[in-house]
PDB file of C-alpha atoms in Angstrom:
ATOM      1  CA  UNK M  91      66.294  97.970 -33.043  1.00 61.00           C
ATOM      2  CA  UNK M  92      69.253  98.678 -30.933  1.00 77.00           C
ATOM      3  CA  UNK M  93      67.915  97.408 -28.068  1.00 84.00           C
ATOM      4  CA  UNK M  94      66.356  93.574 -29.327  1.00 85.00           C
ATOM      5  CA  UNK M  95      69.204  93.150 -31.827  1.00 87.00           C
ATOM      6  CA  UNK M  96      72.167  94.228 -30.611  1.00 88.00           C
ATOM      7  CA  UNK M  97      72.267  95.212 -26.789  1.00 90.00           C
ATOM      8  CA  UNK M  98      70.225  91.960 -25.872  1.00 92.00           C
ATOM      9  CA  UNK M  99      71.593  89.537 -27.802  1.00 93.00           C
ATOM     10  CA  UNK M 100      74.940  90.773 -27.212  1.00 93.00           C
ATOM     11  CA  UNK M 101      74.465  90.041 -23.105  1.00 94.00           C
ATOM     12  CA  UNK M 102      72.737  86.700 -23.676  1.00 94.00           C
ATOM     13  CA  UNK M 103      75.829  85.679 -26.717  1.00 95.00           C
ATOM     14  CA  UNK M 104      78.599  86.431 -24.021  1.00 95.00           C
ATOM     15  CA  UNK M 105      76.783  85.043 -21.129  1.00 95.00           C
ATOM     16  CA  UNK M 106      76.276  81.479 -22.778  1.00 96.00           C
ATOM     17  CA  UNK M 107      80.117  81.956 -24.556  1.00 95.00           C
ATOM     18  CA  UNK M 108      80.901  82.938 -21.059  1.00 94.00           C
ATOM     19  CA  UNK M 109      83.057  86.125 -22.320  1.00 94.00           C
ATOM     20  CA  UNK M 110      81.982  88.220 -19.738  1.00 94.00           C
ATOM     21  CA  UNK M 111      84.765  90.074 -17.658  1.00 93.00           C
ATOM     22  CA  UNK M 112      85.063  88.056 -14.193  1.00 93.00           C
ATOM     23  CA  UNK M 113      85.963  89.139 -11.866  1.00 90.00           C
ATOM     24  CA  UNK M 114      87.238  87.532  -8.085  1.00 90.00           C
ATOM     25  CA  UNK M 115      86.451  85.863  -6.280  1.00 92.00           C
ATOM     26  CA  UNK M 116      83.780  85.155  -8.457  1.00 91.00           C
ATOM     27  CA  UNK M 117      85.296  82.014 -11.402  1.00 93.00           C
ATOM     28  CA  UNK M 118      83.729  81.486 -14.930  1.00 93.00           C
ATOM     29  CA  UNK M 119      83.852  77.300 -13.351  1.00 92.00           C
ATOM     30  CA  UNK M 120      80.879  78.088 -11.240  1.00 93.00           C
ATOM     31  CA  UNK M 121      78.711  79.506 -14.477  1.00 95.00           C
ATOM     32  CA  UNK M 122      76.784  76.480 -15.561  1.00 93.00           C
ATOM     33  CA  UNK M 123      75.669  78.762 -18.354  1.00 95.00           C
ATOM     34  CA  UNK M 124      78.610  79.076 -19.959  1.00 95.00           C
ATOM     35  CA  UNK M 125      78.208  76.542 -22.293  1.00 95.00           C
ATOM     36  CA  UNK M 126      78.602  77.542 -25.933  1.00 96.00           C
ATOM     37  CA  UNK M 127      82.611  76.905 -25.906  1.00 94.00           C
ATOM     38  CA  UNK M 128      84.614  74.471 -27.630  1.00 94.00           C
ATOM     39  CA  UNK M 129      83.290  71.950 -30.334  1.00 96.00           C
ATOM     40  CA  UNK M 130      79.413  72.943 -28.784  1.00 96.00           C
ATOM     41  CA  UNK M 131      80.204  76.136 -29.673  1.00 96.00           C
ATOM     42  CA  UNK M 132      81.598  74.901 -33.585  1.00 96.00           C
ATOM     43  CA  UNK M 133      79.101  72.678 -33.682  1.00 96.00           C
ATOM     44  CA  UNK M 134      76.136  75.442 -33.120  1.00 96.00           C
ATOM     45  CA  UNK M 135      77.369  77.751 -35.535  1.00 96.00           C
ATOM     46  CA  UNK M 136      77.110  75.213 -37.877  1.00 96.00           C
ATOM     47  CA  UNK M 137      73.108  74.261 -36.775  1.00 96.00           C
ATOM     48  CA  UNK M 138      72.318  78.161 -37.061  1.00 96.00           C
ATOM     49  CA  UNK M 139      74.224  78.167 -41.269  1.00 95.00           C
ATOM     50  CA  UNK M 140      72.461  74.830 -41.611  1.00 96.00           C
ATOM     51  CA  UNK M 141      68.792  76.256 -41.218  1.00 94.00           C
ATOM     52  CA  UNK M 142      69.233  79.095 -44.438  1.00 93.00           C
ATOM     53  CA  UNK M 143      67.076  77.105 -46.460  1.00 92.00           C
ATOM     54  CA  UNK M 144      64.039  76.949 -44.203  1.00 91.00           C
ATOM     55  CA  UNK M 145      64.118  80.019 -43.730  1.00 89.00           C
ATOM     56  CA  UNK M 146      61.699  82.445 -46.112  1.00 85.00           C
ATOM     57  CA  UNK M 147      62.754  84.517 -48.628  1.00 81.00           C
ATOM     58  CA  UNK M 148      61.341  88.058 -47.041  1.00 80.00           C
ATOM     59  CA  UNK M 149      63.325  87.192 -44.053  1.00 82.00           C
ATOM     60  CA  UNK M 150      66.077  89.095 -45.897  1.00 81.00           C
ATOM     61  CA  UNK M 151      69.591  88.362 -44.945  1.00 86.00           C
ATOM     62  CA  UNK M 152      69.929  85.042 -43.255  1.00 92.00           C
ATOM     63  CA  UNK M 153      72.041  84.330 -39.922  1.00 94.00           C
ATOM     64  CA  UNK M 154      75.426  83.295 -40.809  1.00 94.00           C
ATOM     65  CA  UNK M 155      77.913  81.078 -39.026  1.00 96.00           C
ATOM     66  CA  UNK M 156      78.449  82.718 -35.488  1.00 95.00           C
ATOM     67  CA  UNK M 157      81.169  80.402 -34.600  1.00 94.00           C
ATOM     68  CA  UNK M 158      83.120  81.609 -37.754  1.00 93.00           C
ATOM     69  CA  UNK M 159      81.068  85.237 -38.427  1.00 92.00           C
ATOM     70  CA  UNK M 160      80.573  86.914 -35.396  1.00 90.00           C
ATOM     71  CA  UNK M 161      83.062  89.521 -35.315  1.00 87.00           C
ATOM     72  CA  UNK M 162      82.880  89.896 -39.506  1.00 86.00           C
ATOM     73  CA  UNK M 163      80.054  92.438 -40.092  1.00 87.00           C
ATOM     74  CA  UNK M 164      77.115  90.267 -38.095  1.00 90.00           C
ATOM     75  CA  UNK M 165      74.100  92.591 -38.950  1.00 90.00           C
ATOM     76  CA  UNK M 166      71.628  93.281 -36.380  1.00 88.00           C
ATOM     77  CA  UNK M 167      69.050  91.843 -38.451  1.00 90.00           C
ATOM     78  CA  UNK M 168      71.283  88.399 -38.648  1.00 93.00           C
ATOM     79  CA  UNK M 169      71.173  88.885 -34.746  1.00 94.00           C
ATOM     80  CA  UNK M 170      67.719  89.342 -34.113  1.00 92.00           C
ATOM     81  CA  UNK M 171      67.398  85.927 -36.771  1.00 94.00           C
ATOM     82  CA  UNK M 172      69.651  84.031 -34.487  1.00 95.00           C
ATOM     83  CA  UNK M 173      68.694  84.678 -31.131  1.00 95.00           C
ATOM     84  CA  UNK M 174      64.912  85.523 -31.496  1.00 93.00           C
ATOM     85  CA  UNK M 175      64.247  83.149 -34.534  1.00 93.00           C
ATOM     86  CA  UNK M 176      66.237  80.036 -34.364  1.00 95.00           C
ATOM     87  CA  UNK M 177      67.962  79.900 -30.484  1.00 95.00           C
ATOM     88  CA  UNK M 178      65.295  78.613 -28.790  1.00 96.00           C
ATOM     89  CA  UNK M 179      65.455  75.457 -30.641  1.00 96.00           C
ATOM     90  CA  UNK M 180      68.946  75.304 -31.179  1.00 96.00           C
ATOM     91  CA  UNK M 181      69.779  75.712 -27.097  1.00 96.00           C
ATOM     92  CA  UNK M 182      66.785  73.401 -26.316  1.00 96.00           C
ATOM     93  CA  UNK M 183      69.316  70.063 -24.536  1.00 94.00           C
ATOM     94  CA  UNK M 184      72.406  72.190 -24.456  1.00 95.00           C
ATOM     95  CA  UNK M 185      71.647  75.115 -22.001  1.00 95.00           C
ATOM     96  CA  UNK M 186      70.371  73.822 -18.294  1.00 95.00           C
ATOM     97  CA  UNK M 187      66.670  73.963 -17.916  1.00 95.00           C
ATOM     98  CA  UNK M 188      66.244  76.787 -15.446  1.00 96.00           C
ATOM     99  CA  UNK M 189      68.094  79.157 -18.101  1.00 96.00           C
ATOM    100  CA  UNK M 190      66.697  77.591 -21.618  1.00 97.00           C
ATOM    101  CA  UNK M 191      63.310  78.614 -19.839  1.00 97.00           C
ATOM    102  CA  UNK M 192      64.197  81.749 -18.697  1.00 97.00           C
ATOM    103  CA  UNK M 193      65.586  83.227 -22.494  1.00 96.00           C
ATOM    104  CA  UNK M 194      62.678  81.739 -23.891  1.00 96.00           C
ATOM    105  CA  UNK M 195      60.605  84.228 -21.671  1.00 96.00           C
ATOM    106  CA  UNK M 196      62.462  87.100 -22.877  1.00 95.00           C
ATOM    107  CA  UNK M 197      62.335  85.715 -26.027  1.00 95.00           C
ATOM    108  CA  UNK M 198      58.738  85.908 -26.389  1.00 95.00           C
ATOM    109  CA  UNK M 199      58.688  88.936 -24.849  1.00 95.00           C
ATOM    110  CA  UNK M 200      60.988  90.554 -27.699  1.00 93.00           C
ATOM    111  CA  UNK M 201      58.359  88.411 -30.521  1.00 93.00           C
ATOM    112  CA  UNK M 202      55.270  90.405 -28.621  1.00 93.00           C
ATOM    113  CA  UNK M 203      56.431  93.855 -29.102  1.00 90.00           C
ATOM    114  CA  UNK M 204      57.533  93.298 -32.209  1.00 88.00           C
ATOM    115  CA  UNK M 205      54.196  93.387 -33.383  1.00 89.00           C
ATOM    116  CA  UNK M 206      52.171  96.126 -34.961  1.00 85.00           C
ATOM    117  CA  UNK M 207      49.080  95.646 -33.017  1.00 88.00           C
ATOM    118  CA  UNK M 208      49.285  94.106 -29.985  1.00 92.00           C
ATOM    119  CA  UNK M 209      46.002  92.783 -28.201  1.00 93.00           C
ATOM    120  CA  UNK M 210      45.482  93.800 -24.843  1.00 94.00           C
ATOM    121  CA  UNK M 211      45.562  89.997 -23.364  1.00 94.00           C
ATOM    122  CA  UNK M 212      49.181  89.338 -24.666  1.00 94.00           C
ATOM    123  CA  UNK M 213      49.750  92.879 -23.591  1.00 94.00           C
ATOM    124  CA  UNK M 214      49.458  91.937 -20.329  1.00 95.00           C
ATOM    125  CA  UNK M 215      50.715  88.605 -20.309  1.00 96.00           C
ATOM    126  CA  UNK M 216      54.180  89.814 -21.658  1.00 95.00           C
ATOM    127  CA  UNK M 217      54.444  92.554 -19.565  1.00 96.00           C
ATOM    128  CA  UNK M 218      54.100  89.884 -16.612  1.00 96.00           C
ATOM    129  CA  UNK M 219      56.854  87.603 -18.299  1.00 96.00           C
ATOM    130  CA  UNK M 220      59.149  90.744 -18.865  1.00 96.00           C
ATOM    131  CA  UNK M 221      59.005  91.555 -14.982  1.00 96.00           C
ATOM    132  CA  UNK M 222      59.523  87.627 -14.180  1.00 96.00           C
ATOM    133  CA  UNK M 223      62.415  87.680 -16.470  1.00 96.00           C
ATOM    134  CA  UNK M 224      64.372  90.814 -15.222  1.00 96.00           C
ATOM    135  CA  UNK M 225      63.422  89.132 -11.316  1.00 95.00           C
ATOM    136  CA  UNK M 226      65.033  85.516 -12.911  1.00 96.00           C
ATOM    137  CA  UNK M 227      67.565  86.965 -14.560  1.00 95.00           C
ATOM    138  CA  UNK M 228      69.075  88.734 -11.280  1.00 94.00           C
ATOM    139  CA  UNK M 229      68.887  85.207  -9.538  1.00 94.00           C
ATOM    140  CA  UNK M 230      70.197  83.020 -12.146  1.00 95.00           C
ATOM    141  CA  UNK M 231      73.302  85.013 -13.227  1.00 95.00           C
ATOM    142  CA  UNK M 232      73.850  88.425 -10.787  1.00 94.00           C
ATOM    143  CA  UNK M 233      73.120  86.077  -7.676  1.00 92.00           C
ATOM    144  CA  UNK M 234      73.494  88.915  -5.552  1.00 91.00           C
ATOM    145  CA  UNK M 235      77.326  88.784  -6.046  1.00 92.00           C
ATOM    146  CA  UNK M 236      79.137  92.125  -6.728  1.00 93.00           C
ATOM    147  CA  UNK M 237      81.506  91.070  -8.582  1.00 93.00           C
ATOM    148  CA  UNK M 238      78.725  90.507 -11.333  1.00 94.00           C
ATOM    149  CA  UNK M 239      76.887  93.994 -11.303  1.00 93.00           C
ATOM    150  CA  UNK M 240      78.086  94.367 -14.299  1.00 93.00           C
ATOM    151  CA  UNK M 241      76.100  91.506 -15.724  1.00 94.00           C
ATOM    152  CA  UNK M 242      72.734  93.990 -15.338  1.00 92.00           C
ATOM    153  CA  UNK M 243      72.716  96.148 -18.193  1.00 91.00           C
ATOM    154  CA  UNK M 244      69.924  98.456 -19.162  1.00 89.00           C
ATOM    155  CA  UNK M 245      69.263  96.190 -21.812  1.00 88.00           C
ATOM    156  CA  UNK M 246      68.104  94.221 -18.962  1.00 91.00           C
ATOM    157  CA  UNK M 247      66.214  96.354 -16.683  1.00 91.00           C
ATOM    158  CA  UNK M 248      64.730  98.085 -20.081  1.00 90.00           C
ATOM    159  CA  UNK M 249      62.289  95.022 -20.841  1.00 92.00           C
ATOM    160  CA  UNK M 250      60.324  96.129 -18.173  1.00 93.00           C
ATOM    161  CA  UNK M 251      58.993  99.389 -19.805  1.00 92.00           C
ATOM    162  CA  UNK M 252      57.991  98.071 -23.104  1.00 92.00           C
ATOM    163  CA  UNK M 253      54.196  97.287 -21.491  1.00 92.00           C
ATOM    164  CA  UNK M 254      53.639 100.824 -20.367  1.00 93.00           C
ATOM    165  CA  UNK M 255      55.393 102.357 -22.753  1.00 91.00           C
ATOM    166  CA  UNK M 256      53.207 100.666 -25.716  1.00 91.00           C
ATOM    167  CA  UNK M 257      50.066 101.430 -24.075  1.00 92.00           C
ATOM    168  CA  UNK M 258      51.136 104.987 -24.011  1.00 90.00           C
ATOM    169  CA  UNK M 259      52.435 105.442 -27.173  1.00 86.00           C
ATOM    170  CA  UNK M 260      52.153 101.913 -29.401  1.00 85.00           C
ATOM    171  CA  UNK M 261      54.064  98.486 -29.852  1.00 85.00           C
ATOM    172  CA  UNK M 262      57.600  99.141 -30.027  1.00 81.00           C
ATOM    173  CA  UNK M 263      58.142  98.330 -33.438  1.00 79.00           C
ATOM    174  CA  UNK M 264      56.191 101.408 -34.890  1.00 79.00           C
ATOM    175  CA  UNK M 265      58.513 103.729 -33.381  1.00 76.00           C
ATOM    176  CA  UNK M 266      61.841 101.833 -33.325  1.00 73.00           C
ATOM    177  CA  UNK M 267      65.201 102.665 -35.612  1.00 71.00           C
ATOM    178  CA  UNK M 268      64.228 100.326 -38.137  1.00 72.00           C
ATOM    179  CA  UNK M 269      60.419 102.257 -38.999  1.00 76.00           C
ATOM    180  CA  UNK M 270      62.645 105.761 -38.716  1.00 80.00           C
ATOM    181  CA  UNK M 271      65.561 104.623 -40.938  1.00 80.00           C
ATOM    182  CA  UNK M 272      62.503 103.281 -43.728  1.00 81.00           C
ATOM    183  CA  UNK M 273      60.966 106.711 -42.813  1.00 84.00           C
ATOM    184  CA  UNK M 274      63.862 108.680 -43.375  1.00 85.00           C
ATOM    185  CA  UNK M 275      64.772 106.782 -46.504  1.00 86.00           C
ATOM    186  CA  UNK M 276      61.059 107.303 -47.973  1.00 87.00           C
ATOM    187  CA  UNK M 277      61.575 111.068 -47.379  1.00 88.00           C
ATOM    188  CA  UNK M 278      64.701 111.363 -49.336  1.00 88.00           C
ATOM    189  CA  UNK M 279      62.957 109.432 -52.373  1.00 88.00           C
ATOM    190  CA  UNK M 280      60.224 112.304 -52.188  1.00 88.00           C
ATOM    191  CA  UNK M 281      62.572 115.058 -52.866  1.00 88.00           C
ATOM    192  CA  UNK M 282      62.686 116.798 -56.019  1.00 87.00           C
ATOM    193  CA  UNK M 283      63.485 120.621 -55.451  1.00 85.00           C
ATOM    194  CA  UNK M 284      67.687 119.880 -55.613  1.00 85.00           C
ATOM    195  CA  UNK M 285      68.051 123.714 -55.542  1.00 90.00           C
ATOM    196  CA  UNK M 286      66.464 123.666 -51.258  1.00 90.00           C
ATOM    197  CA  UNK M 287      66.263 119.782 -50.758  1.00 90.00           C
ATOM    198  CA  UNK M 288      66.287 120.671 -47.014  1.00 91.00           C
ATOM    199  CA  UNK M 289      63.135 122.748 -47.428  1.00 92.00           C
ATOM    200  CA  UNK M 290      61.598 120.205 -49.605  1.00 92.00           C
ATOM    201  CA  UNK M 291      62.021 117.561 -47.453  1.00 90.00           C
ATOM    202  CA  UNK M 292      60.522 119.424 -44.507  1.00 92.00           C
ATOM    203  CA  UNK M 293      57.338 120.255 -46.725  1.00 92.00           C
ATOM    204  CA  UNK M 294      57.512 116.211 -47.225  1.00 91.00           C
ATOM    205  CA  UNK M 295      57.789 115.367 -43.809  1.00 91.00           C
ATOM    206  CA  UNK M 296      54.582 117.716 -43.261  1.00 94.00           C
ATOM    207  CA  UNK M 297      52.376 116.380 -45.338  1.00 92.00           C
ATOM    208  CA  UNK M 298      53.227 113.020 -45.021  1.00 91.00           C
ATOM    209  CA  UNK M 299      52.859 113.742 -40.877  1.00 92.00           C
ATOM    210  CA  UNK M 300      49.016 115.514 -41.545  1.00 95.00           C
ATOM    211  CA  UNK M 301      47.747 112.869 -43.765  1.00 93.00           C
ATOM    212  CA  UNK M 302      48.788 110.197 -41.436  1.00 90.00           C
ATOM    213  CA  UNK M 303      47.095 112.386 -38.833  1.00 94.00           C
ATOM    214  CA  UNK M 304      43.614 112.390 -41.071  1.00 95.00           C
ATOM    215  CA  UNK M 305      43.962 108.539 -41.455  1.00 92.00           C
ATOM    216  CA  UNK M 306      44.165 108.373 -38.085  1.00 89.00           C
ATOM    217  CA  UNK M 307      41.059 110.570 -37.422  1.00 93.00           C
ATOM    218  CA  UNK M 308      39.075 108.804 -40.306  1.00 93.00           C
ATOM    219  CA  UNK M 309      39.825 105.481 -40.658  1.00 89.00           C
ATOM    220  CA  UNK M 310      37.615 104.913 -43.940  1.00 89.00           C
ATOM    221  CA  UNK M 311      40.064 107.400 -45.542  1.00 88.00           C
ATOM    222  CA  UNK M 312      42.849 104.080 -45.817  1.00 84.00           C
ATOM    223  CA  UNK M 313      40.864 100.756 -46.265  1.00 81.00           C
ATOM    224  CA  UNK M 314      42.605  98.070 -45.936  1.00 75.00           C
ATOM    225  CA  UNK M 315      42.948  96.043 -49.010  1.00 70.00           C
ATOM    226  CA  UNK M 316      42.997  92.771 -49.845  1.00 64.00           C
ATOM    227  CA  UNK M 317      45.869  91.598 -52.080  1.00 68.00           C
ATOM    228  CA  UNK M 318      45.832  88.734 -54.054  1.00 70.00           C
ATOM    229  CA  UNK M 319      48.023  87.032 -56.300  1.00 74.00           C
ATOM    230  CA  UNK M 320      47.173  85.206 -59.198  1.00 76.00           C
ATOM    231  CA  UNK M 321      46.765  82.332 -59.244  1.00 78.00           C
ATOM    232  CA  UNK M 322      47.354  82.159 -55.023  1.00 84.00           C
ATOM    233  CA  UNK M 323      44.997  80.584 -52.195  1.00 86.00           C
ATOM    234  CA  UNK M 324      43.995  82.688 -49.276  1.00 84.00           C
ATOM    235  CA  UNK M 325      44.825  80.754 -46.377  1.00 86.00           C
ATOM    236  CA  UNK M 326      43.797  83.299 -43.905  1.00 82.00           C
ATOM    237  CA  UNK M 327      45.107  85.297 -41.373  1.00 80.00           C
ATOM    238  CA  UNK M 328      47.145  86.968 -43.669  1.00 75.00           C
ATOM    239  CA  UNK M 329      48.869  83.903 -44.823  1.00 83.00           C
ATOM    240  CA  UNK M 330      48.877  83.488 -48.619  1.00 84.00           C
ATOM    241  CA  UNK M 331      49.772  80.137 -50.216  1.00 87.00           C
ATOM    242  CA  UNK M 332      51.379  81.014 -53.679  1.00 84.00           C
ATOM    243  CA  UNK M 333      52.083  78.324 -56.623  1.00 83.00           C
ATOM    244  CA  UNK M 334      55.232  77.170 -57.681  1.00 81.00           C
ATOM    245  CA  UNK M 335      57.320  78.891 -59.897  1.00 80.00           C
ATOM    246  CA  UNK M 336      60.905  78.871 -61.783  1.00 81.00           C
ATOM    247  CA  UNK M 337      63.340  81.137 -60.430  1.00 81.00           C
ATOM    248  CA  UNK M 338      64.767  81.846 -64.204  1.00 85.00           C
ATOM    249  CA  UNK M 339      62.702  82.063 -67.716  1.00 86.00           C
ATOM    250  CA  UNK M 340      64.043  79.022 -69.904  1.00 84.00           C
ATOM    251  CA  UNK M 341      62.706  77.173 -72.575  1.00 86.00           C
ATOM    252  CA  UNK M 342      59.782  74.277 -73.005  1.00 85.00           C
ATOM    253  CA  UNK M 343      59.922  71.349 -74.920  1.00 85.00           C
ATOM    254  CA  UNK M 344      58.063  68.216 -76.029  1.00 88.00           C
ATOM    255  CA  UNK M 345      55.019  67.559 -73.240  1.00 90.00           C
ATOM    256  CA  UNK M 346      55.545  70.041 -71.036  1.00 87.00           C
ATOM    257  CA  UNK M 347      55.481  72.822 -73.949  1.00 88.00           C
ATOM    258  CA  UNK M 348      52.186  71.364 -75.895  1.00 90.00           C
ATOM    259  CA  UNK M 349      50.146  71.110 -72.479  1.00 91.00           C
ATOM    260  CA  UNK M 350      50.903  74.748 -71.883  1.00 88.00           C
ATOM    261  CA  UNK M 351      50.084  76.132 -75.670  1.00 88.00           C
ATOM    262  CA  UNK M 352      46.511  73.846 -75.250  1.00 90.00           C
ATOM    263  CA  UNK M 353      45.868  75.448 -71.537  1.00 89.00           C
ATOM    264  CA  UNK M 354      46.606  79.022 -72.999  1.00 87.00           C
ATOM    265  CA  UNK M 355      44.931  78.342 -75.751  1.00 89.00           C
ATOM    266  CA  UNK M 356      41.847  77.457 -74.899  1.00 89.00           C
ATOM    267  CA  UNK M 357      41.633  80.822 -72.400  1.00 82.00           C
ATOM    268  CA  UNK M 358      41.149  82.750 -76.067  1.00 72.00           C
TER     269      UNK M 358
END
């Protein structure tokens, strides 16, 4: 979590805000990247506030104004919205090619291992593109200069472990903060013994850690299941396409409220 939402996209915010520390002889006029300043930069925030409403609902908390929210609580999951959701798009005619190209490779790298499963083909191929990016990334923006080593972060040079570090242990996402914090917070629901919660949370995290083991071993032990929604059309993939409904409970007149008694009516 640390890592895609805050540690990446805070490198690639203050590279393109050009915020970085520069140092000479090195000047922030030779950084063609630098180009989220100014009325761009007003005018961006606004594109990333304007896109709320296309966004879905179990996408949580949507990315606020960065232009105006940035340094106001931004959450990391409003971060990971921003930059790995909607910055492709928005940057598309504003940064130069060679870069808009190059953060949509790391991009995509950051939407792989975000996955649960991960087939081996993409595996590969975004392993490749993390190794291409980290290579770019050093020629683009470091250029070799010194007074820009600080420009390599881990955050960086971490990219390229995610490959063999998912083949040795699974996709990223299974074991990152955000699965631990829902783990930990799962645990503590579980405890009921207030006089050694401690000890009863252990006990919890035992179980919990040998059944998982068991599914593991014996896969028919957890079948997947299908869920359905009334009245909902399986599109697929796991896609669902659900019918329309009011947000609040209100009443029916005239029309509207006969068609409804006939329709339930004639279910008896």
């Amino acid at each position: 979590m640390h890592w895609a939402c805050l540690n990446f996209t805070d490198l690639i915010i203050s590279l393109f805000r050009g915020t970085l520390d520069c140092e000479k002889p090195d000047s922030k006029e030779s950084w063609s990247w630098a180009v989220l300043q100014g009325t761009i930069w007003k005018a961006h925030g606004e594109s990333v506030a304007a896109a709320t409403p296309y966004l879905p609902g179990s996408f949580d908390r949507p990315p606020r104004n960065p232009a105006e929210k940035l340094t106001s609580g931004y959450k990391a999951w409003e971060f990971l919205l921003y930059i790995v959701g909607l910055a492709p798009a928005l940057l598309h005619g504003i940064l130069p090619d060679a870069e808009w190209r190059h953060l949509c490779k790391g991009i995509c790298v950051i939407r792989c291992f975000n996955q649960q499963k991960i087939p081996m083909d993409q595996l590969i191929k975004c392993h490749k593109l993390a190794i291409e990016y980290v290579t770019e990334f050093e020629t683009l923006y470091f250029q070799g200069m010194p007074e820009r080593i600080h420009f390599v972060r881990q955050s960086v040079h971490q990219m390229t472990h995610l490959g063999p570090e998912a083949i040795r242990i699974g996709p990223a996402a299974l074991y990152s903060q955000w699965t631990i914090e829902r783990t930990i917070g799962n645990l503590g629901q579980e405890i009921k013994s207030h006089s050694q919660p401690y000890a009863n949370l252990a006990e919890r995290a035992l179980r919990r850690a040998q059944v998982n083991a068991l599914k593991a071993m014996i896969p028919d032990l957890d079948p997947e299941e299908a869920k359905t929604v009334r009245c909902s059309i399986d599109l697929g993939h796991g896609y669902t396409l659900l019918h329309a409904r009011d947000e609040y409970r209100h009443r029916l007149d005239g029309d509207a409220a006969r068609t409804i008694r006939s329709f339930l009516v004639s279910q008896n």
